[in-house]
Short mmCIF file of C-alpha atoms (C1' of nucleotides) in Angstrom, two decimals:
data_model
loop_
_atom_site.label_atom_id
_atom_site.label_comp_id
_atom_site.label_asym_id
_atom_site.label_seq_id
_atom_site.Cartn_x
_atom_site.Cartn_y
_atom_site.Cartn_z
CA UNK A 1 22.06 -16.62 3.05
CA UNK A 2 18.33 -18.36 3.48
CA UNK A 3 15.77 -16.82 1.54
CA UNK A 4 16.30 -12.96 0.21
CA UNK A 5 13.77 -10.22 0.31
CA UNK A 6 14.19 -9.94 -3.32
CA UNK A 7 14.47 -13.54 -5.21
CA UNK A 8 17.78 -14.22 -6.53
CA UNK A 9 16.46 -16.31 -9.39
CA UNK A 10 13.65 -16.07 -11.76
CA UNK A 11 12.60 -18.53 -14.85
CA UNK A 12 14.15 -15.92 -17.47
CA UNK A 13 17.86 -15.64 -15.64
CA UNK A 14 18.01 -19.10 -15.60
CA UNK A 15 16.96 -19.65 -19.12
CA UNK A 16 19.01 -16.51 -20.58
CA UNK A 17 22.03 -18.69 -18.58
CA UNK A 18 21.48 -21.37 -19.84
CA UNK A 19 21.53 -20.57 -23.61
CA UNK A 20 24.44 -18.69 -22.84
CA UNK A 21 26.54 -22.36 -21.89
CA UNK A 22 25.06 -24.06 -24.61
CA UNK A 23 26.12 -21.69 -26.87
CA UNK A 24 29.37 -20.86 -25.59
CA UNK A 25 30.44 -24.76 -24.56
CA UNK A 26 27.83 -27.27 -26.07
CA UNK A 27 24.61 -28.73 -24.68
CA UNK A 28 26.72 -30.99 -22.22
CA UNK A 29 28.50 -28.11 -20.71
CA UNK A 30 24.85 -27.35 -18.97
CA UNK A 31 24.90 -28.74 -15.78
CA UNK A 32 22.90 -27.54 -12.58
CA UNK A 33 25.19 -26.73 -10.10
CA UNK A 34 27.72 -25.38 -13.56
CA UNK A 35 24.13 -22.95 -14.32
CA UNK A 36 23.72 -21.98 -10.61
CA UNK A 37 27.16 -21.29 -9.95
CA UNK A 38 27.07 -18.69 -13.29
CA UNK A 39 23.95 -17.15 -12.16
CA UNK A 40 25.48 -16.92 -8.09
CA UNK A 41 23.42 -19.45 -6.09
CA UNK A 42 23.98 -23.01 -5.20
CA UNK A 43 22.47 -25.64 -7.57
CA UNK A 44 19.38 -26.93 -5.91
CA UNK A 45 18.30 -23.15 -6.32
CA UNK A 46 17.16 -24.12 -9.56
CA UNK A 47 14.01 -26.38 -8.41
CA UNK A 48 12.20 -23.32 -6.38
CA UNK A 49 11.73 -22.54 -10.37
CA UNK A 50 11.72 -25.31 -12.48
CA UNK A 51 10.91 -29.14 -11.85
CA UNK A 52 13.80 -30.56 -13.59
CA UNK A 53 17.26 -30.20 -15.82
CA UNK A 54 15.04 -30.77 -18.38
CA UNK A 55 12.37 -28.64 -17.88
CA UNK A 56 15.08 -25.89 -18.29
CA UNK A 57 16.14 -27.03 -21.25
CA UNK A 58 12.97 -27.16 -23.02
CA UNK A 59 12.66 -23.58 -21.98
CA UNK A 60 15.80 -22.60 -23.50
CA UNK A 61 14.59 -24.59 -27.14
CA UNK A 62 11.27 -22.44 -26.96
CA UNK A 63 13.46 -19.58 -26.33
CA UNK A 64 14.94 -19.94 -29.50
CA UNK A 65 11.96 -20.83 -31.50
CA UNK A 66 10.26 -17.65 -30.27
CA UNK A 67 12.87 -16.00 -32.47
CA UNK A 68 11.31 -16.96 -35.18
CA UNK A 69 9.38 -13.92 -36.97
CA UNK A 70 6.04 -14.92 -37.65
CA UNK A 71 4.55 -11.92 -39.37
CA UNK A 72 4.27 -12.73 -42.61
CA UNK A 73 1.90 -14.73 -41.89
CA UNK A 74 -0.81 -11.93 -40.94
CA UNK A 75 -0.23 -10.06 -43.99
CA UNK A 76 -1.27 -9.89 -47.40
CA UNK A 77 1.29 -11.54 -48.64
CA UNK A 78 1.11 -15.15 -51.09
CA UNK A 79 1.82 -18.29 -49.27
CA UNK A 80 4.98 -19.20 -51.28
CA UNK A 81 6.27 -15.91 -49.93
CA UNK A 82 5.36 -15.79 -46.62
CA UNK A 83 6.71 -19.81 -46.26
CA UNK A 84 10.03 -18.34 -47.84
CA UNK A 85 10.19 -15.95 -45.58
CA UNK A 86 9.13 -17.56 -42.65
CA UNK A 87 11.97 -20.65 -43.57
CA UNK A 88 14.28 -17.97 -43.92
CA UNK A 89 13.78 -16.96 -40.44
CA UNK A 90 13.29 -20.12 -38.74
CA UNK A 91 16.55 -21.39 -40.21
CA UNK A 92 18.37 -18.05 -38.97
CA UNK A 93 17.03 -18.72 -35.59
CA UNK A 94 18.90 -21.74 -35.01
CA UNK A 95 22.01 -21.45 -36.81
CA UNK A 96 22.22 -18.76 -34.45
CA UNK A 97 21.50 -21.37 -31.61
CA UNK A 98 22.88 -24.54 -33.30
CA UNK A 99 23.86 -26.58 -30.09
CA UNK A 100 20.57 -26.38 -29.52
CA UNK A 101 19.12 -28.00 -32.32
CA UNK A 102 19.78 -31.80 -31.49
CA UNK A 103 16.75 -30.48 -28.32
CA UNK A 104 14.24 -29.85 -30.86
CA UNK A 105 14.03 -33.76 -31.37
CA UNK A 106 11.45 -34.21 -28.84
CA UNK A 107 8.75 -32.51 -30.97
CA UNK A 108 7.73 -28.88 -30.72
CA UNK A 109 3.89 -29.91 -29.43
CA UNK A 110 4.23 -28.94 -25.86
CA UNK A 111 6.37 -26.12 -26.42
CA UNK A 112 3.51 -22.94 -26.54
CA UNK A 113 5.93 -21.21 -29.18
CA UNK A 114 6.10 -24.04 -31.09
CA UNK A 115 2.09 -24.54 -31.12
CA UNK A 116 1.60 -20.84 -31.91
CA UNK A 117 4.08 -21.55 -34.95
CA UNK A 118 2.60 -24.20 -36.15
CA UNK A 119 -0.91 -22.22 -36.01
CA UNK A 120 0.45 -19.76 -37.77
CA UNK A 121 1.71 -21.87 -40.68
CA UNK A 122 -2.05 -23.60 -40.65
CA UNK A 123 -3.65 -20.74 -40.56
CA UNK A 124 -2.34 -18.73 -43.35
CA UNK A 125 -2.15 -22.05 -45.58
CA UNK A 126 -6.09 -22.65 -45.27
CA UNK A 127 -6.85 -18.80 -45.90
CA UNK A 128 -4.56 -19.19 -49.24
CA UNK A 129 -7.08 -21.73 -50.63
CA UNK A 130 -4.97 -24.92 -49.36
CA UNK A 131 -7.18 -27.51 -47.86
CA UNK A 132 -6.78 -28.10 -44.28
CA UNK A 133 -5.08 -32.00 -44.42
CA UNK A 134 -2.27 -30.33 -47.32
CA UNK A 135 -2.33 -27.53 -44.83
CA UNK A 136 -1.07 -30.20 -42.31
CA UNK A 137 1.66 -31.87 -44.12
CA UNK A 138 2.79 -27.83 -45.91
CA UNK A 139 3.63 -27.10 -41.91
CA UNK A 140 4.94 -30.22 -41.35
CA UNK A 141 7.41 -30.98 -44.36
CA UNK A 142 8.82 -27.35 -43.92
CA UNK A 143 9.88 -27.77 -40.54
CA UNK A 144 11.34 -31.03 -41.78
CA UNK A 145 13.96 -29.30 -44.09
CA UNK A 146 14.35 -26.48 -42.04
CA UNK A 147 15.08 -28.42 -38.73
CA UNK A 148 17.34 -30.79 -40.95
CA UNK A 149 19.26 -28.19 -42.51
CA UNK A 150 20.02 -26.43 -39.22
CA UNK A 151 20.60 -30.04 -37.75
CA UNK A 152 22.55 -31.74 -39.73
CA UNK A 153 24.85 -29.14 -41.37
CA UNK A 154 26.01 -31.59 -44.64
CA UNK A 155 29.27 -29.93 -44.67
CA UNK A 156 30.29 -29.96 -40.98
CA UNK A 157 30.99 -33.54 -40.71
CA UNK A 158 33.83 -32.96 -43.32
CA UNK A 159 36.61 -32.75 -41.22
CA UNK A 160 39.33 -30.31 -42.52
CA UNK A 161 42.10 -32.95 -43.28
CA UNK A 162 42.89 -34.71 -46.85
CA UNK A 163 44.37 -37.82 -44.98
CA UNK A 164 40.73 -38.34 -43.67
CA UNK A 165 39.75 -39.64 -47.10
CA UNK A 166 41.08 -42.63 -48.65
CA UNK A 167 40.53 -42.18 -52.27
CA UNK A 168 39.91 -46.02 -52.61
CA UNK A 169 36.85 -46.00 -50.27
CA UNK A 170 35.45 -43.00 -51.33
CA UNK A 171 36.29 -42.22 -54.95
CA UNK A 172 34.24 -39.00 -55.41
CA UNK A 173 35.56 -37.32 -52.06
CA UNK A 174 38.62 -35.99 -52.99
CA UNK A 175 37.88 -32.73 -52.25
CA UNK A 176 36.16 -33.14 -49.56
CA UNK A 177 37.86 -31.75 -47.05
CA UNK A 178 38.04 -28.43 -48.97
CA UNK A 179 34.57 -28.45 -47.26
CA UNK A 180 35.33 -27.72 -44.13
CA UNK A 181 36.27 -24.71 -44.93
CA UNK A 182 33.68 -23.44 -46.80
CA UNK A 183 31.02 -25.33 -44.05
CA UNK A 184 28.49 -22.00 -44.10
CA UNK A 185 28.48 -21.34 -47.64
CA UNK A 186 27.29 -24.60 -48.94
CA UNK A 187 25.00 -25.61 -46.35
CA UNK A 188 23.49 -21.72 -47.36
CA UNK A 189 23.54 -22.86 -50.68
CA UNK A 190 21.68 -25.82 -50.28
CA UNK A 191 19.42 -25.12 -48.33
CA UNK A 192 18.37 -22.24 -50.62
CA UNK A 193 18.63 -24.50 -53.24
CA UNK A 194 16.31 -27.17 -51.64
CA UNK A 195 14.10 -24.24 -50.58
CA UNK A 196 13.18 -23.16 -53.98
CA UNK A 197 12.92 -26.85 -55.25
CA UNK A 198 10.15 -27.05 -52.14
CA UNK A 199 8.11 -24.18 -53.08
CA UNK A 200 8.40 -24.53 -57.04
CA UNK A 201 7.23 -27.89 -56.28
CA UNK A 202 4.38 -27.11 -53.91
CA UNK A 203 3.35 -24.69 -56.10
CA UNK A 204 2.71 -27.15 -58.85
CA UNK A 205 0.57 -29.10 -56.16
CA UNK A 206 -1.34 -26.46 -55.68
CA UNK A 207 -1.70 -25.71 -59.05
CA UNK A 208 -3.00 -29.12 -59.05
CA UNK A 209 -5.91 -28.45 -56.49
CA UNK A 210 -8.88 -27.18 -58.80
CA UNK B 1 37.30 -63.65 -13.62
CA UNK B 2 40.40 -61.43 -15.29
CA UNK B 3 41.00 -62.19 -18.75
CA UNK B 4 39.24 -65.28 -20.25
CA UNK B 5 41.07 -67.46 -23.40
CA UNK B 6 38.33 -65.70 -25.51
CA UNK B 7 37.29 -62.17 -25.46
CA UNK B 8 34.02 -62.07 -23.96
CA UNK B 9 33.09 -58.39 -25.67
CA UNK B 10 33.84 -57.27 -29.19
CA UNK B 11 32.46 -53.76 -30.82
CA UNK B 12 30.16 -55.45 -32.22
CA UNK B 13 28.60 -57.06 -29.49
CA UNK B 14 28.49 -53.52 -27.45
CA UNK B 15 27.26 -51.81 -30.20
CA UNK B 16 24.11 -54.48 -30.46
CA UNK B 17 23.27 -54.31 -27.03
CA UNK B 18 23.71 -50.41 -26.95
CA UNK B 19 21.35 -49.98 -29.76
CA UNK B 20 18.43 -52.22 -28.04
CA UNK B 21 18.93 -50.14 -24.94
CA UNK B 22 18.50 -47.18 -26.95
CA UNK B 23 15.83 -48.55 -29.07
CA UNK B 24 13.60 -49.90 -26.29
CA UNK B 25 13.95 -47.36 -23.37
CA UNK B 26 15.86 -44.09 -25.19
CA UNK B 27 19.03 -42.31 -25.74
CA UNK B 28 19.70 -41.29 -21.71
CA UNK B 29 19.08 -45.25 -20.58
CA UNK B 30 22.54 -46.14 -21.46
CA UNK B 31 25.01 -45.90 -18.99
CA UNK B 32 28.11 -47.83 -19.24
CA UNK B 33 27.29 -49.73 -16.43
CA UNK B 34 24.33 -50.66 -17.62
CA UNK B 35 25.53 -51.80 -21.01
CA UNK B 36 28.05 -53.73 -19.65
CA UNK B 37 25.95 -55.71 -17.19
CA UNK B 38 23.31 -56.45 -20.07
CA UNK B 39 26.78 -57.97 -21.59
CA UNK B 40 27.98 -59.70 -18.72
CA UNK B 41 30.84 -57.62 -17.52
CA UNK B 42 31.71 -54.76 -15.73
CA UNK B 43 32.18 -51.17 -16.61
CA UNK B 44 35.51 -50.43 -17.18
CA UNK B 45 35.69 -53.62 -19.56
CA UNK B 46 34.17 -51.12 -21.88
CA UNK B 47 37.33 -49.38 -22.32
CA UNK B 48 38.90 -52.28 -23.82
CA UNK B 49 37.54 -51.69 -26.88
CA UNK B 50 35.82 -48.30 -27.31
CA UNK B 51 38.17 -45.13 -26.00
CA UNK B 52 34.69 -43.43 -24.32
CA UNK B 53 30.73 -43.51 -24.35
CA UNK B 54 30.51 -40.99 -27.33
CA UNK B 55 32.40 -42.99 -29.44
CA UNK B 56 29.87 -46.38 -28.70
CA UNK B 57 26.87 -44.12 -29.47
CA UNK B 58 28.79 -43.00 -32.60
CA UNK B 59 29.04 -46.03 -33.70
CA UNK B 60 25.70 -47.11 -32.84
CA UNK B 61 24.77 -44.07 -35.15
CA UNK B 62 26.91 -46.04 -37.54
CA UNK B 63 25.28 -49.40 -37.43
CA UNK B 64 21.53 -47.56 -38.15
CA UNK B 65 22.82 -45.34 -41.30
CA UNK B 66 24.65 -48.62 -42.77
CA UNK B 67 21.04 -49.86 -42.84
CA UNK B 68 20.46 -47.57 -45.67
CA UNK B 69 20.41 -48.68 -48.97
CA UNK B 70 22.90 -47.58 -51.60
CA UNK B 71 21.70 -50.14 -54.78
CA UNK B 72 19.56 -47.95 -56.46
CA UNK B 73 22.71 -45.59 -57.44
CA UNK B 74 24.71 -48.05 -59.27
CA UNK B 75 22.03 -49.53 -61.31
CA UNK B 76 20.75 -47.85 -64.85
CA UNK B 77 17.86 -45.44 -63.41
CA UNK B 78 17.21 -41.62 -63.83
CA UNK B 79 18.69 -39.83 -60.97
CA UNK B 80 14.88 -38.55 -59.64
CA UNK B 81 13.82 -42.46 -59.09
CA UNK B 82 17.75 -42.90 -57.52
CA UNK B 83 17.06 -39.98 -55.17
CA UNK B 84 13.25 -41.21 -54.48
CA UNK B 85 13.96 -44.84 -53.52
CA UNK B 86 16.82 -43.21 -51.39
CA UNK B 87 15.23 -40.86 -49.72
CA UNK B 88 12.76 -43.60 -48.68
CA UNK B 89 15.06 -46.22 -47.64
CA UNK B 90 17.11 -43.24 -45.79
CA UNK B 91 14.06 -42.70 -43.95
CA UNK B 92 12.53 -46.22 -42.73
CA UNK B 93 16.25 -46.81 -41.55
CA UNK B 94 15.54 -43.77 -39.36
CA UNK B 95 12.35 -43.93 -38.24
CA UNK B 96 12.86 -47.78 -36.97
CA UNK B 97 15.08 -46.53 -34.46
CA UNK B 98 13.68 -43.45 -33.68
CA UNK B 99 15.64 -42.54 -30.74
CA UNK B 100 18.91 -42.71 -32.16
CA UNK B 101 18.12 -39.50 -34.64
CA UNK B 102 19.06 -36.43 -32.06
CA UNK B 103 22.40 -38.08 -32.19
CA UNK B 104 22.64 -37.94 -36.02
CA UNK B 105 23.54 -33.97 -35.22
CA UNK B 106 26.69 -34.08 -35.03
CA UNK B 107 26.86 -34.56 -38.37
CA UNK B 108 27.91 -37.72 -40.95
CA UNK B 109 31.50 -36.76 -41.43
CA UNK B 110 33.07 -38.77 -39.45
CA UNK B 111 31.23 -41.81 -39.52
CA UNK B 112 32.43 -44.04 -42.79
CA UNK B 113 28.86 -44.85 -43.49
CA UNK B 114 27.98 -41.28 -43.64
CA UNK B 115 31.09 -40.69 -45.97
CA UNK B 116 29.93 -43.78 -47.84
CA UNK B 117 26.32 -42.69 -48.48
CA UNK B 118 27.53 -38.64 -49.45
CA UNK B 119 29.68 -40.13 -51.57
CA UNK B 120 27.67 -42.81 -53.35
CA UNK B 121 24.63 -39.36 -53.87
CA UNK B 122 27.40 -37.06 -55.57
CA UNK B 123 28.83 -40.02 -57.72
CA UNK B 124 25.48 -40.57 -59.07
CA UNK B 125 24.34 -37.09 -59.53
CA UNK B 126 27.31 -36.19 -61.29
CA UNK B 127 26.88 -38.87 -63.47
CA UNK B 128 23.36 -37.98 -64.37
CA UNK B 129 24.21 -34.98 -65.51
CA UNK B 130 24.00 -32.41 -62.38
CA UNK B 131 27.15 -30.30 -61.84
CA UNK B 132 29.43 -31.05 -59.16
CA UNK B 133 29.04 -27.60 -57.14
CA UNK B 134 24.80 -28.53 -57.64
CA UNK B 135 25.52 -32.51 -57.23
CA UNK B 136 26.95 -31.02 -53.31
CA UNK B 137 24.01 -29.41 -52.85
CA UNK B 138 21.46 -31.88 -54.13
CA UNK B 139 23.16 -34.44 -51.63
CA UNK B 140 22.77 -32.51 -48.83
CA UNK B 141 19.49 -30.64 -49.02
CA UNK B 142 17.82 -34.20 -49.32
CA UNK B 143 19.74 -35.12 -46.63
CA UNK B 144 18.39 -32.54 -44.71
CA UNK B 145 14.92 -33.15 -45.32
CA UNK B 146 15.00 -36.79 -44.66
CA UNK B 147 17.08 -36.08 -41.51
CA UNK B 148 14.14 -33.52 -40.56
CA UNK B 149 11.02 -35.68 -41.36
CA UNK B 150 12.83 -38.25 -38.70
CA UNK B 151 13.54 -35.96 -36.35
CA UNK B 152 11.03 -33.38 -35.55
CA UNK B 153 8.45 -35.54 -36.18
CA UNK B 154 5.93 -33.12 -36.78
CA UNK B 155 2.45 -34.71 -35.62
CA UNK B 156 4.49 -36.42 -32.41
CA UNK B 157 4.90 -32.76 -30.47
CA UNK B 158 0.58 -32.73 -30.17
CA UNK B 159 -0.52 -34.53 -27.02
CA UNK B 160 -4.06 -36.72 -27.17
CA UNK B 161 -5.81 -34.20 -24.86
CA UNK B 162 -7.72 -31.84 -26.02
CA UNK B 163 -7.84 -29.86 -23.16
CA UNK B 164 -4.03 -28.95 -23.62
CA UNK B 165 -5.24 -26.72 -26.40
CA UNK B 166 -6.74 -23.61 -25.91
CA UNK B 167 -8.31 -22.24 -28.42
CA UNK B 168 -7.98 -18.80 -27.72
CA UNK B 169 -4.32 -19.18 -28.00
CA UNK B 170 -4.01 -21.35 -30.72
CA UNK B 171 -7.47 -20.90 -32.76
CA UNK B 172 -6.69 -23.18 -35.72
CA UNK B 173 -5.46 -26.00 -33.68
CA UNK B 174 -9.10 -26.98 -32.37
CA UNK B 175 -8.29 -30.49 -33.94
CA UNK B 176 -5.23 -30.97 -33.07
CA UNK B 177 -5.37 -33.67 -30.42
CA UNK B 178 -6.18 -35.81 -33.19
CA UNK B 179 -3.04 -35.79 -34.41
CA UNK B 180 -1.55 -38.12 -31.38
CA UNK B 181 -3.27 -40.84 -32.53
CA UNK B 182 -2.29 -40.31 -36.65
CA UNK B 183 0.75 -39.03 -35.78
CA UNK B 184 2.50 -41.84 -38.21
CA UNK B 185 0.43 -41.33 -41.31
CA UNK B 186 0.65 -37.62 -40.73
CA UNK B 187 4.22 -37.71 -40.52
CA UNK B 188 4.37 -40.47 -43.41
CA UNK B 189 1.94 -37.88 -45.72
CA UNK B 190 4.15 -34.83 -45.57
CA UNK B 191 6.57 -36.60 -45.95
CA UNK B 192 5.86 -38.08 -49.31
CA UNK B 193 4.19 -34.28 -50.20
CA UNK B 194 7.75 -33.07 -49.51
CA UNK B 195 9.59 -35.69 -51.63
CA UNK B 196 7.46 -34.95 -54.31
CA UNK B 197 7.63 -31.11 -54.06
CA UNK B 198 11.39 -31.50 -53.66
CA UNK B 199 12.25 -33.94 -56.85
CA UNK B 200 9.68 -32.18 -59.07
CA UNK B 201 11.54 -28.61 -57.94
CA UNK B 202 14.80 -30.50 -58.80
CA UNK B 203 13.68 -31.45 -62.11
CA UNK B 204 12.75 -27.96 -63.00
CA UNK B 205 16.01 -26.82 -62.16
CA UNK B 206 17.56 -29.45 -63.75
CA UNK B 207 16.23 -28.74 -66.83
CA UNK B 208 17.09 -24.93 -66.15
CA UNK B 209 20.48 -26.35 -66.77
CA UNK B 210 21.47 -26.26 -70.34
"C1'" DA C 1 8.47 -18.40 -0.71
"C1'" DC C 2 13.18 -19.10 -1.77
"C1'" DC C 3 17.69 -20.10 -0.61
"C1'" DT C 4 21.32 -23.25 1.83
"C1'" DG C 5 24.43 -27.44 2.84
"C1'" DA C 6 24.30 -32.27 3.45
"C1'" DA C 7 23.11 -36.40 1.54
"C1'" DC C 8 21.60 -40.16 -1.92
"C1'" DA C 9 22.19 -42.93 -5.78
"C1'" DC C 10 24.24 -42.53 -9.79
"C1'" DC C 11 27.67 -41.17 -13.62
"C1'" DG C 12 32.14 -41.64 -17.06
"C1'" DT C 13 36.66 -42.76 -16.66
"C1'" DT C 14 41.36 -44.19 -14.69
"C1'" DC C 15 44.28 -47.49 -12.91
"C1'" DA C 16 46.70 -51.13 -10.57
"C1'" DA C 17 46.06 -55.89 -10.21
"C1'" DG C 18 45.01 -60.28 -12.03
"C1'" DT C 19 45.54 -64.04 -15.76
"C1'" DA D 1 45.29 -58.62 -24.40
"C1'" DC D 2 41.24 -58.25 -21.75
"C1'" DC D 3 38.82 -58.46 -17.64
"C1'" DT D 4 38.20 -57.01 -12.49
"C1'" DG D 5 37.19 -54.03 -8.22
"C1'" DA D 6 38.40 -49.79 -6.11
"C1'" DA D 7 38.65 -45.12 -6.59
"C1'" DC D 8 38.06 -40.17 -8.45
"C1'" DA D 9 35.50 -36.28 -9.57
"C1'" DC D 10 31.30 -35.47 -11.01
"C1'" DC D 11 26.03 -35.70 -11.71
"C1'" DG D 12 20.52 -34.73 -10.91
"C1'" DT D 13 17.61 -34.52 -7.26
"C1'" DT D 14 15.63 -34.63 -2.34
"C1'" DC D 15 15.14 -32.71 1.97
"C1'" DA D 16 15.43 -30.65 6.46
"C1'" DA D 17 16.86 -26.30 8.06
"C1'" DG D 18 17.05 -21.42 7.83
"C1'" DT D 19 14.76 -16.68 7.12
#
DNA sequence: ACCTGAACACCGTTCAAGT
DNA sequence: ACCTGAACACCGTTCAAGT
């Protein structure tokens, strides 16, 4: 074929392909001549748009995190709302994703969506009255148990077998792999659990300020 | 050489040398190959003694989560100082091998150390007084935000340059290329905030309880 | 500028052969 | 039982060649 009037690829395809093998068969299911075949080209395609494997993949991560609604953080809104709401939708974005998740552990910094979230957060914390170092660590410990909860789903490890479970070696387990089942549930319940214990708890730190 | 009287390669040994690998040049530096030549042997002697690659790097998962301690749930305390001194142990085991955390994803379940540590959390929560259905959730929302606070590393994403930031983009991020060089005590900051948000939110529920 | 096939150095894993 | 070298199908990436 050589070059075509009209380029084949661009940066989105790719990236839209991409996310659609990670989600479908698991981050290791991604690789380049796998993506160019699905998007009809040959794999070293893939460099006339992005410098490396990696590169791509750090495009499909900020894909995700773009998901994540922002606006309540321009409106009038308290800051224990808008972070409950913003925590809400930051979690939502990457259970949606979750083979991606184990990619957000190179730090969102150089990702631009990532930087414009964590702006956001900033922001709005200092124009609630926050001072700008809490500000700082608010942003920070959020993502924490928002990335954790989406990472390491509690209840996923349980593996859906009683056998698995020696009753000797772990004596409060028993029912543990009733779990497996009910994976979504109580990794939704904790992590609205933990979210409420974060914000009752920052709120008392704020309390604290004056 | 064939088979010598003694075994030149045990788990153990693999799992040593695969966790310095990872430790001093990161997750995608070990290759079999490579592992086995900083033992001594070839490849395929691998296979002797783990059935693939994921299951070494499972079990080097393994070795850092057994680093964890478990004391402070046996002994007489309060379940907030249990889940504190946890929390904090959980954490430095973490954060000294850094690059080991995006493969804590896949979740505890199957690792007996994980299963060891859940179990040891609920035991002692359920003791104290939480119910089990809450004594679930309690375990795993921590988890999560220790898991987070070692992962995303907040402050580690911002590069020392200031010029990566525009300020038109990002206009509360003007400092931000400070962070690089703090990124530790930032990250060490929020997450003591968080800890402290998330046991004094605990307690009020707690007390919620009767 | 953007695509191609050929090529390079590397992978994880299998397996027959050795002791 | 536990190690070896050879081999298989695959990888990410480079590059000269095509339009």
């Amino acid at each position: 074929m050589a070059r075509p009037r009209k380029p084949l690829l661009s940066r989105e395809r790719i990236v839209t392909a991409a996310l659609s093998i990670v989600d479908a068969e698991g981050l290791q299911a991604v690789s380049t001549r796998r993506l160019a075949a699905d998007l009809g080209v040959s794999g070293p395609s893939l460099y006339n748009h992005f410098p490396t494997k990696d590169e791509i993949l750090d495009a499909v991560a900020d894909s995700v995190v773009a998901q994540v609604d922002l606006s309540m953080f321009d409106g009038p809104g308290d800051w224990r709302t808008a972070l409950l709401e913003w925590a809400r939708s930051y979690r939502a974005a990457l259970t949606a994703h979750p083979n991606i998740v184990p990619l957000l552990a190179q730090g969102p910094g150089r990702r631009p969506t990532g930087l414009r979230m964590a702006d956001a957060v900033f922001g709005a914390m200092v124009r609630a009255g926050w001072p700008p170092a809490q500000a700082t660590r608010v942003g920070a410990l959020m993502r924490y148990f928002v990335a954790g909860s989406a990472l390491g789903s509690f209840a996923r490890g349980f593996v859906d077998d009683p056998d698995a479970y020696d009753p000797a070696a772990y004596p409060h387990l028993g029912q543990a792999h009733l779990l497996a089942d009910r994976q979504e549930h109580v990794d939704q319940g904790a992590f609205e659990t933990g979210l409420t214990a974060l914000l009752d708890g920052l709120a008392l730190q704020f309390e604290r300020l004056d």
